[in-house]
Amino acid sequence: DANRILNEAASISRKYHITSFGWEALYELGLFYYNNQKMDSAIIAFKEAVGIVEKNAGNVYGGEAAKKLYKSSEKKVDLYNKLTSALANTGNAQDAFVYANKKNEAALKALQGAAVANGADKDKSTAITEANNLLQQSAAIDKSINDLDAKSDKEKAGQLPKLVLQIPNIYRL
């Protein structure tokens, strides 16, 4: 019984505070719920897994190679994607947007961090500048969306096209 086994694995990782791979047990449990259309349960498991991932991101031992390997896991990318999708499926667009941005910002920061480590190269310096610009544009769009939420429907209709036109600039890489 997959549900029982996945719950046991998640329970053991919680009980013994297994952080290095504990997030994977929660990810797999969330994936099981997600694939069985139990979105509320999937969201709980995915959020717990994200919490562990974000807590551990700065506590990886083994040098830069280990940190790079930890950050580049395809399962982590899928974790954020599935959480965003589950939130959107339950009508929680605001949280979905937050987790989508977290994933994008984490990717940009990882890219920026790798470039800083070898900052002597002109191309890498340009990449750092572009990453910083993209982070600033992303923050500006987030602020615009929050400002837009506070306005009336008529005001929103007038400003939404301007906001949508800004989005391609962020994802041009």
mmCIF file with all atom_site columns, C-alpha atoms in Angstrom:
data_model
loop_
_atom_site.group_PDB
_atom_site.id
_atom_site.type_symbol
_atom_site.label_atom_id
_atom_site.label_alt_id
_atom_site.label_comp_id
_atom_site.label_asym_id
_atom_site.label_entity_id
_atom_site.label_seq_id
_atom_site.pdbx_PDB_ins_code
_atom_site.Cartn_x
_atom_site.Cartn_y
_atom_site.Cartn_z
_atom_site.occupancy
_atom_site.B_iso_or_equiv
_atom_site.pdbx_formal_charge
_atom_site.auth_seq_id
_atom_site.auth_comp_id
_atom_site.auth_asym_id
_atom_site.auth_atom_id
_atom_site.pdbx_PDB_model_num
ATOM 1   C CA . ASP A 1 1   ? 0.000   0.000  0.000   1.00 0.00 ? 1   ASP A CA 1
ATOM 2   C CA . ALA A 1 2   ? 1.836   3.069  -1.315  1.00 0.00 ? 2   ALA A CA 1
ATOM 3   C CA . ASN A 1 3   ? -0.055  5.533  0.856   1.00 0.00 ? 3   ASN A CA 1
ATOM 4   C CA . ARG A 1 4   ? 0.912   3.714  4.068   1.00 0.00 ? 4   ARG A CA 1
ATOM 5   C CA . ILE A 1 5   ? 4.579   3.348  3.075   1.00 0.00 ? 5   ILE A CA 1
ATOM 6   C CA . LEU A 1 6   ? 4.927   6.986  1.999   1.00 0.00 ? 6   LEU A CA 1
ATOM 7   C CA . ASN A 1 7   ? 3.259   8.185  5.210   1.00 0.00 ? 7   ASN A CA 1
ATOM 8   C CA . GLU A 1 8   ? 5.629   6.002  7.257   1.00 0.00 ? 8   GLU A CA 1
ATOM 9   C CA . ALA A 1 9   ? 8.660   7.396  5.429   1.00 0.00 ? 9   ALA A CA 1
ATOM 10  C CA . ALA A 1 10  ? 7.477   10.961 5.995   1.00 0.00 ? 10  ALA A CA 1
ATOM 11  C CA . SER A 1 11  ? 6.712   10.184 9.649   1.00 0.00 ? 11  SER A CA 1
ATOM 12  C CA . ILE A 1 12  ? 10.184  8.727  10.219  1.00 0.00 ? 12  ILE A CA 1
ATOM 13  C CA . SER A 1 13  ? 11.857  11.727 8.609   1.00 0.00 ? 13  SER A CA 1
ATOM 14  C CA . ARG A 1 14  ? 9.822   14.045 10.873  1.00 0.00 ? 14  ARG A CA 1
ATOM 15  C CA . LYS A 1 15  ? 10.414  11.979 14.025  1.00 0.00 ? 15  LYS A CA 1
ATOM 16  C CA . TYR A 1 16  ? 14.179  11.727 13.597  1.00 0.00 ? 16  TYR A CA 1
ATOM 17  C CA . HIS A 1 17  ? 14.607  15.141 11.921  1.00 0.00 ? 17  HIS A CA 1
ATOM 18  C CA . ILE A 1 18  ? 16.165  13.610 8.821   1.00 0.00 ? 18  ILE A CA 1
ATOM 19  C CA . THR A 1 19  ? 16.703  16.771 6.853   1.00 0.00 ? 19  THR A CA 1
ATOM 20  C CA . SER A 1 20  ? 19.113  15.662 4.142   1.00 0.00 ? 20  SER A CA 1
ATOM 21  C CA . PHE A 1 21  ? 16.601  13.375 2.427   1.00 0.00 ? 21  PHE A CA 1
ATOM 22  C CA . GLY A 1 22  ? 13.506  13.996 4.544   1.00 0.00 ? 22  GLY A CA 1
ATOM 23  C CA . TRP A 1 23  ? 12.180  16.497 2.058   1.00 0.00 ? 23  TRP A CA 1
ATOM 24  C CA . GLU A 1 24  ? 12.168  13.744 -0.591  1.00 0.00 ? 24  GLU A CA 1
ATOM 25  C CA . ALA A 1 25  ? 9.870   11.540 1.511   1.00 0.00 ? 25  ALA A CA 1
ATOM 26  C CA . LEU A 1 26  ? 7.470   14.472 1.833   1.00 0.00 ? 26  LEU A CA 1
ATOM 27  C CA . TYR A 1 27  ? 7.809   15.275 -1.874  1.00 0.00 ? 27  TYR A CA 1
ATOM 28  C CA . GLU A 1 28  ? 6.956   11.670 -2.795  1.00 0.00 ? 28  GLU A CA 1
ATOM 29  C CA . LEU A 1 29  ? 3.996   11.691 -0.391  1.00 0.00 ? 29  LEU A CA 1
ATOM 30  C CA . GLY A 1 30  ? 2.784   14.965 -1.905  1.00 0.00 ? 30  GLY A CA 1
ATOM 31  C CA . LEU A 1 31  ? 3.239   13.531 -5.380  1.00 0.00 ? 31  LEU A CA 1
ATOM 32  C CA . PHE A 1 32  ? 1.142   10.502 -4.418  1.00 0.00 ? 32  PHE A CA 1
ATOM 33  C CA . TYR A 1 33  ? -1.669  12.781 -3.213  1.00 0.00 ? 33  TYR A CA 1
ATOM 34  C CA . TYR A 1 34  ? -1.282  15.068 -6.243  1.00 0.00 ? 34  TYR A CA 1
ATOM 35  C CA . ASN A 1 35  ? -1.562  12.175 -8.692  1.00 0.00 ? 35  ASN A CA 1
ATOM 36  C CA . ASN A 1 36  ? -4.660  10.936 -6.830  1.00 0.00 ? 36  ASN A CA 1
ATOM 37  C CA . GLN A 1 37  ? -6.306  14.383 -6.993  1.00 0.00 ? 37  GLN A CA 1
ATOM 38  C CA . LYS A 1 38  ? -6.069  14.968 -3.211  1.00 0.00 ? 38  LYS A CA 1
ATOM 39  C CA . MET A 1 39  ? -4.803  18.512 -3.607  1.00 0.00 ? 39  MET A CA 1
ATOM 40  C CA . ASP A 1 40  ? -5.247  19.676 -0.004  1.00 0.00 ? 40  ASP A CA 1
ATOM 41  C CA . SER A 1 41  ? -3.127  16.793 1.293   1.00 0.00 ? 41  SER A CA 1
ATOM 42  C CA . ALA A 1 42  ? -0.595  17.304 -1.499  1.00 0.00 ? 42  ALA A CA 1
ATOM 43  C CA . ILE A 1 43  ? -0.245  20.984 -0.585  1.00 0.00 ? 43  ILE A CA 1
ATOM 44  C CA . ILE A 1 44  ? 0.446   20.151 3.066   1.00 0.00 ? 44  ILE A CA 1
ATOM 45  C CA . ALA A 1 45  ? 3.165   17.629 2.158   1.00 0.00 ? 45  ALA A CA 1
ATOM 46  C CA . PHE A 1 46  ? 4.712   19.853 -0.540  1.00 0.00 ? 46  PHE A CA 1
ATOM 47  C CA . LYS A 1 47  ? 4.822   22.900 1.761   1.00 0.00 ? 47  LYS A CA 1
ATOM 48  C CA . GLU A 1 48  ? 6.534   20.861 4.459   1.00 0.00 ? 48  GLU A CA 1
ATOM 49  C CA . ALA A 1 49  ? 9.070   19.614 1.898   1.00 0.00 ? 49  ALA A CA 1
ATOM 50  C CA . VAL A 1 50  ? 9.709   23.176 0.663   1.00 0.00 ? 50  VAL A CA 1
ATOM 51  C CA . GLY A 1 51  ? 10.290  24.268 4.255   1.00 0.00 ? 51  GLY A CA 1
ATOM 52  C CA . ILE A 1 52  ? 12.984  21.627 4.664   1.00 0.00 ? 52  ILE A CA 1
ATOM 53  C CA . VAL A 1 53  ? 14.584  22.464 1.303   1.00 0.00 ? 53  VAL A CA 1
ATOM 54  C CA . GLU A 1 54  ? 14.729  26.164 2.093   1.00 0.00 ? 54  GLU A CA 1
ATOM 55  C CA . LYS A 1 55  ? 16.061  25.541 5.606   1.00 0.00 ? 55  LYS A CA 1
ATOM 56  C CA . ASN A 1 56  ? 18.788  23.206 4.304   1.00 0.00 ? 56  ASN A CA 1
ATOM 57  C CA . ALA A 1 57  ? 19.860  25.317 1.331   1.00 0.00 ? 57  ALA A CA 1
ATOM 58  C CA . GLY A 1 58  ? 22.492  27.129 3.385   1.00 0.00 ? 58  GLY A CA 1
ATOM 59  C CA . ASN A 1 59  ? 23.574  24.109 5.445   1.00 0.00 ? 59  ASN A CA 1
ATOM 60  C CA . VAL A 1 60  ? 25.091  21.837 2.797   1.00 0.00 ? 60  VAL A CA 1
ATOM 61  C CA . TYR A 1 61  ? 28.517  20.416 3.580   1.00 0.00 ? 61  TYR A CA 1
ATOM 62  C CA . GLY A 1 62  ? 31.054  19.169 1.063   1.00 0.00 ? 62  GLY A CA 1
ATOM 63  C CA . GLY A 1 63  ? 32.089  22.369 -0.661  1.00 0.00 ? 63  GLY A CA 1
ATOM 64  C CA . GLU A 1 64  ? 30.746  24.169 -3.688  1.00 0.00 ? 64  GLU A CA 1
ATOM 65  C CA . ALA A 1 65  ? 30.253  20.971 -5.696  1.00 0.00 ? 65  ALA A CA 1
ATOM 66  C CA . ALA A 1 66  ? 27.936  19.552 -3.016  1.00 0.00 ? 66  ALA A CA 1
ATOM 67  C CA . LYS A 1 67  ? 25.978  22.818 -2.798  1.00 0.00 ? 67  LYS A CA 1
ATOM 68  C CA . LYS A 1 68  ? 25.613  22.954 -6.574  1.00 0.00 ? 68  LYS A CA 1
ATOM 69  C CA . LEU A 1 69  ? 24.402  19.351 -6.674  1.00 0.00 ? 69  LEU A CA 1
ATOM 70  C CA . TYR A 1 70  ? 21.891  19.989 -3.860  1.00 0.00 ? 70  TYR A CA 1
ATOM 71  C CA . LYS A 1 71  ? 20.473  23.088 -5.589  1.00 0.00 ? 71  LYS A CA 1
ATOM 72  C CA . SER A 1 72  ? 20.244  21.477 -9.024  1.00 0.00 ? 72  SER A CA 1
ATOM 73  C CA . SER A 1 73  ? 18.036  18.506 -8.132  1.00 0.00 ? 73  SER A CA 1
ATOM 74  C CA . GLU A 1 74  ? 15.273  18.066 -10.702 1.00 0.00 ? 74  GLU A CA 1
ATOM 75  C CA . LYS A 1 75  ? 12.964  16.881 -7.929  1.00 0.00 ? 75  LYS A CA 1
ATOM 76  C CA . LYS A 1 76  ? 13.258  20.277 -6.226  1.00 0.00 ? 76  LYS A CA 1
ATOM 77  C CA . VAL A 1 77  ? 12.201  22.030 -9.407  1.00 0.00 ? 77  VAL A CA 1
ATOM 78  C CA . ASP A 1 78  ? 9.280   19.625 -9.735  1.00 0.00 ? 78  ASP A CA 1
ATOM 79  C CA . LEU A 1 79  ? 8.411   20.151 -6.052  1.00 0.00 ? 79  LEU A CA 1
ATOM 80  C CA . TYR A 1 80  ? 7.868   23.877 -6.621  1.00 0.00 ? 80  TYR A CA 1
ATOM 81  C CA . ASN A 1 81  ? 6.044   23.241 -9.894  1.00 0.00 ? 81  ASN A CA 1
ATOM 82  C CA . LYS A 1 82  ? 3.664   20.697 -8.360  1.00 0.00 ? 82  LYS A CA 1
ATOM 83  C CA . LEU A 1 83  ? 3.025   22.879 -5.308  1.00 0.00 ? 83  LEU A CA 1
ATOM 84  C CA . THR A 1 84  ? 2.254   25.839 -7.555  1.00 0.00 ? 84  THR A CA 1
ATOM 85  C CA . SER A 1 85  ? -0.067  23.696 -9.667  1.00 0.00 ? 85  SER A CA 1
ATOM 86  C CA . ALA A 1 86  ? -1.864  22.200 -6.638  1.00 0.00 ? 86  ALA A CA 1
ATOM 87  C CA . LEU A 1 87  ? -2.411  25.662 -5.177  1.00 0.00 ? 87  LEU A CA 1
ATOM 88  C CA . ALA A 1 88  ? -3.763  26.942 -8.489  1.00 0.00 ? 88  ALA A CA 1
ATOM 89  C CA . ASN A 1 89  ? -6.054  23.885 -8.789  1.00 0.00 ? 89  ASN A CA 1
ATOM 90  C CA . THR A 1 90  ? -7.580  24.668 -5.396  1.00 0.00 ? 90  THR A CA 1
ATOM 91  C CA . GLY A 1 91  ? -8.179  28.289 -6.365  1.00 0.00 ? 91  GLY A CA 1
ATOM 92  C CA . ASN A 1 92  ? -5.359  29.678 -4.243  1.00 0.00 ? 92  ASN A CA 1
ATOM 93  C CA . ALA A 1 93  ? -3.842  31.833 -6.980  1.00 0.00 ? 93  ALA A CA 1
ATOM 94  C CA . GLN A 1 94  ? -2.066  34.207 -4.596  1.00 0.00 ? 94  GLN A CA 1
ATOM 95  C CA . ASP A 1 95  ? -0.060  31.437 -2.888  1.00 0.00 ? 95  ASP A CA 1
ATOM 96  C CA . ALA A 1 96  ? 0.553   29.784 -6.262  1.00 0.00 ? 96  ALA A CA 1
ATOM 97  C CA . PHE A 1 97  ? 2.038   33.035 -7.508  1.00 0.00 ? 97  PHE A CA 1
ATOM 98  C CA . VAL A 1 98  ? 4.222   33.325 -4.372  1.00 0.00 ? 98  VAL A CA 1
ATOM 99  C CA . TYR A 1 99  ? 5.684   29.819 -4.800  1.00 0.00 ? 99  TYR A CA 1
ATOM 100 C CA . ALA A 1 100 ? 6.211   30.321 -8.535  1.00 0.00 ? 100 ALA A CA 1
ATOM 101 C CA . ASN A 1 101 ? 8.183   33.467 -7.728  1.00 0.00 ? 101 ASN A CA 1
ATOM 102 C CA . LYS A 1 102 ? 10.153  31.691 -4.992  1.00 0.00 ? 102 LYS A CA 1
ATOM 103 C CA . LYS A 1 103 ? 11.217  29.064 -7.489  1.00 0.00 ? 103 LYS A CA 1
ATOM 104 C CA . ASN A 1 104 ? 12.228  31.673 -10.077 1.00 0.00 ? 104 ASN A CA 1
ATOM 105 C CA . GLU A 1 105 ? 14.069  33.839 -7.555  1.00 0.00 ? 105 GLU A CA 1
ATOM 106 C CA . ALA A 1 106 ? 15.935  30.835 -6.145  1.00 0.00 ? 106 ALA A CA 1
ATOM 107 C CA . ALA A 1 107 ? 17.026  29.871 -9.656  1.00 0.00 ? 107 ALA A CA 1
ATOM 108 C CA . LEU A 1 108 ? 18.229  33.405 -10.389 1.00 0.00 ? 108 LEU A CA 1
ATOM 109 C CA . LYS A 1 109 ? 20.101  33.612 -7.072  1.00 0.00 ? 109 LYS A CA 1
ATOM 110 C CA . ALA A 1 110 ? 21.768  30.258 -7.703  1.00 0.00 ? 110 ALA A CA 1
ATOM 111 C CA . LEU A 1 111 ? 22.830  31.462 -11.138 1.00 0.00 ? 111 LEU A CA 1
ATOM 112 C CA . GLN A 1 112 ? 24.063  34.724 -9.651  1.00 0.00 ? 112 GLN A CA 1
ATOM 113 C CA . GLY A 1 113 ? 25.977  32.917 -6.898  1.00 0.00 ? 113 GLY A CA 1
ATOM 114 C CA . ALA A 1 114 ? 27.746  30.679 -9.384  1.00 0.00 ? 114 ALA A CA 1
ATOM 115 C CA . ALA A 1 115 ? 28.786  33.694 -11.412 1.00 0.00 ? 115 ALA A CA 1
ATOM 116 C CA . VAL A 1 116 ? 30.067  35.564 -8.334  1.00 0.00 ? 116 VAL A CA 1
ATOM 117 C CA . ALA A 1 117 ? 32.367  32.667 -7.459  1.00 0.00 ? 117 ALA A CA 1
ATOM 118 C CA . ASN A 1 118 ? 34.247  33.263 -10.717 1.00 0.00 ? 118 ASN A CA 1
ATOM 119 C CA . GLY A 1 119 ? 33.577  36.976 -11.194 1.00 0.00 ? 119 GLY A CA 1
ATOM 120 C CA . ALA A 1 120 ? 36.791  37.794 -13.065 1.00 0.00 ? 120 ALA A CA 1
ATOM 121 C CA . ASP A 1 121 ? 35.255  36.906 -16.430 1.00 0.00 ? 121 ASP A CA 1
ATOM 122 C CA . LYS A 1 122 ? 33.538  39.795 -18.264 1.00 0.00 ? 122 LYS A CA 1
ATOM 123 C CA . ASP A 1 123 ? 30.709  37.537 -19.496 1.00 0.00 ? 123 ASP A CA 1
ATOM 124 C CA . LYS A 1 124 ? 30.028  36.409 -15.941 1.00 0.00 ? 124 LYS A CA 1
ATOM 125 C CA . SER A 1 125 ? 29.979  40.000 -14.732 1.00 0.00 ? 125 SER A CA 1
ATOM 126 C CA . THR A 1 126 ? 27.420  40.758 -17.422 1.00 0.00 ? 126 THR A CA 1
ATOM 127 C CA . ALA A 1 127 ? 25.376  37.752 -16.298 1.00 0.00 ? 127 ALA A CA 1
ATOM 128 C CA . ILE A 1 128 ? 25.449  39.050 -12.705 1.00 0.00 ? 128 ILE A CA 1
ATOM 129 C CA . THR A 1 129 ? 24.207  42.443 -13.851 1.00 0.00 ? 129 THR A CA 1
ATOM 130 C CA . GLU A 1 130 ? 21.432  40.843 -15.910 1.00 0.00 ? 130 GLU A CA 1
ATOM 131 C CA . ALA A 1 131 ? 20.402  38.618 -12.985 1.00 0.00 ? 131 ALA A CA 1
ATOM 132 C CA . ASN A 1 132 ? 20.228  41.658 -10.701 1.00 0.00 ? 132 ASN A CA 1
ATOM 133 C CA . ASN A 1 133 ? 18.135  43.510 -13.277 1.00 0.00 ? 133 ASN A CA 1
ATOM 134 C CA . LEU A 1 134 ? 15.756  40.560 -13.581 1.00 0.00 ? 134 LEU A CA 1
ATOM 135 C CA . LEU A 1 135 ? 15.368  40.370 -9.799  1.00 0.00 ? 135 LEU A CA 1
ATOM 136 C CA . GLN A 1 136 ? 14.545  44.086 -9.713  1.00 0.00 ? 136 GLN A CA 1
ATOM 137 C CA . GLN A 1 137 ? 12.038  43.708 -12.576 1.00 0.00 ? 137 GLN A CA 1
ATOM 138 C CA . SER A 1 138 ? 10.432  40.749 -10.811 1.00 0.00 ? 138 SER A CA 1
ATOM 139 C CA . ALA A 1 139 ? 10.097  42.776 -7.599  1.00 0.00 ? 139 ALA A CA 1
ATOM 140 C CA . ALA A 1 140 ? 8.584   45.684 -9.547  1.00 0.00 ? 140 ALA A CA 1
ATOM 141 C CA . ILE A 1 141 ? 6.014   43.381 -11.170 1.00 0.00 ? 141 ILE A CA 1
ATOM 142 C CA . ASP A 1 142 ? 5.162   41.861 -7.764  1.00 0.00 ? 142 ASP A CA 1
ATOM 143 C CA . LYS A 1 143 ? 4.575   45.372 -6.414  1.00 0.00 ? 143 LYS A CA 1
ATOM 144 C CA . SER A 1 144 ? 2.444   46.262 -9.442  1.00 0.00 ? 144 SER A CA 1
ATOM 145 C CA . ILE A 1 145 ? 0.312   43.155 -8.926  1.00 0.00 ? 145 ILE A CA 1
ATOM 146 C CA . ASN A 1 146 ? -0.158  43.950 -5.240  1.00 0.00 ? 146 ASN A CA 1
ATOM 147 C CA . ASP A 1 147 ? -1.066  47.539 -6.083  1.00 0.00 ? 147 ASP A CA 1
ATOM 148 C CA . LEU A 1 148 ? -3.464  46.279 -8.733  1.00 0.00 ? 148 LEU A CA 1
ATOM 149 C CA . ASP A 1 149 ? -5.183  43.973 -6.216  1.00 0.00 ? 149 ASP A CA 1
ATOM 150 C CA . ALA A 1 150 ? -6.064  47.023 -4.141  1.00 0.00 ? 150 ALA A CA 1
ATOM 151 C CA . LYS A 1 151 ? -7.820  48.822 -7.027  1.00 0.00 ? 151 LYS A CA 1
ATOM 152 C CA . SER A 1 152 ? -11.351 48.581 -8.355  1.00 0.00 ? 152 SER A CA 1
ATOM 153 C CA . ASP A 1 153 ? -12.223 46.262 -11.244 1.00 0.00 ? 153 ASP A CA 1
ATOM 154 C CA . LYS A 1 154 ? -12.443 49.200 -13.665 1.00 0.00 ? 154 LYS A CA 1
ATOM 155 C CA . GLU A 1 155 ? -8.986  50.454 -12.675 1.00 0.00 ? 155 GLU A CA 1
ATOM 156 C CA . LYS A 1 156 ? -7.599  46.907 -12.911 1.00 0.00 ? 156 LYS A CA 1
ATOM 157 C CA . ALA A 1 157 ? -8.907  46.490 -16.464 1.00 0.00 ? 157 ALA A CA 1
ATOM 158 C CA . GLY A 1 158 ? -7.027  49.608 -17.534 1.00 0.00 ? 158 GLY A CA 1
ATOM 159 C CA . GLN A 1 159 ? -3.703  48.626 -15.957 1.00 0.00 ? 159 GLN A CA 1
ATOM 160 C CA . LEU A 1 160 ? -3.609  44.882 -16.591 1.00 0.00 ? 160 LEU A CA 1
ATOM 161 C CA . PRO A 1 161 ? -2.390  45.147 -20.229 1.00 0.00 ? 161 PRO A CA 1
ATOM 162 C CA . LYS A 1 162 ? 0.601   47.252 -19.083 1.00 0.00 ? 162 LYS A CA 1
ATOM 163 C CA . LEU A 1 163 ? 1.485   44.674 -16.454 1.00 0.00 ? 163 LEU A CA 1
ATOM 164 C CA . VAL A 1 164 ? 1.228   41.768 -18.896 1.00 0.00 ? 164 VAL A CA 1
ATOM 165 C CA . LEU A 1 165 ? 3.579   43.532 -21.311 1.00 0.00 ? 165 LEU A CA 1
ATOM 166 C CA . GLN A 1 166 ? 6.287   43.598 -18.599 1.00 0.00 ? 166 GLN A CA 1
ATOM 167 C CA . ILE A 1 167 ? 6.296   39.828 -18.077 1.00 0.00 ? 167 ILE A CA 1
ATOM 168 C CA . PRO A 1 168 ? 8.223   38.745 -21.222 1.00 0.00 ? 168 PRO A CA 1
ATOM 169 C CA . ASN A 1 169 ? 11.155  40.946 -20.178 1.00 0.00 ? 169 ASN A CA 1
ATOM 170 C CA . ILE A 1 170 ? 11.705  38.823 -17.095 1.00 0.00 ? 170 ILE A CA 1
ATOM 171 C CA . TYR A 1 171 ? 11.738  35.498 -18.930 1.00 0.00 ? 171 TYR A CA 1
ATOM 172 C CA . ARG A 1 172 ? 13.804  36.485 -21.943 1.00 0.00 ? 172 ARG A CA 1
ATOM 173 C CA . LEU A 1 173 ? 16.835  34.390 -20.903 1.00 0.00 ? 173 LEU A CA 1
#
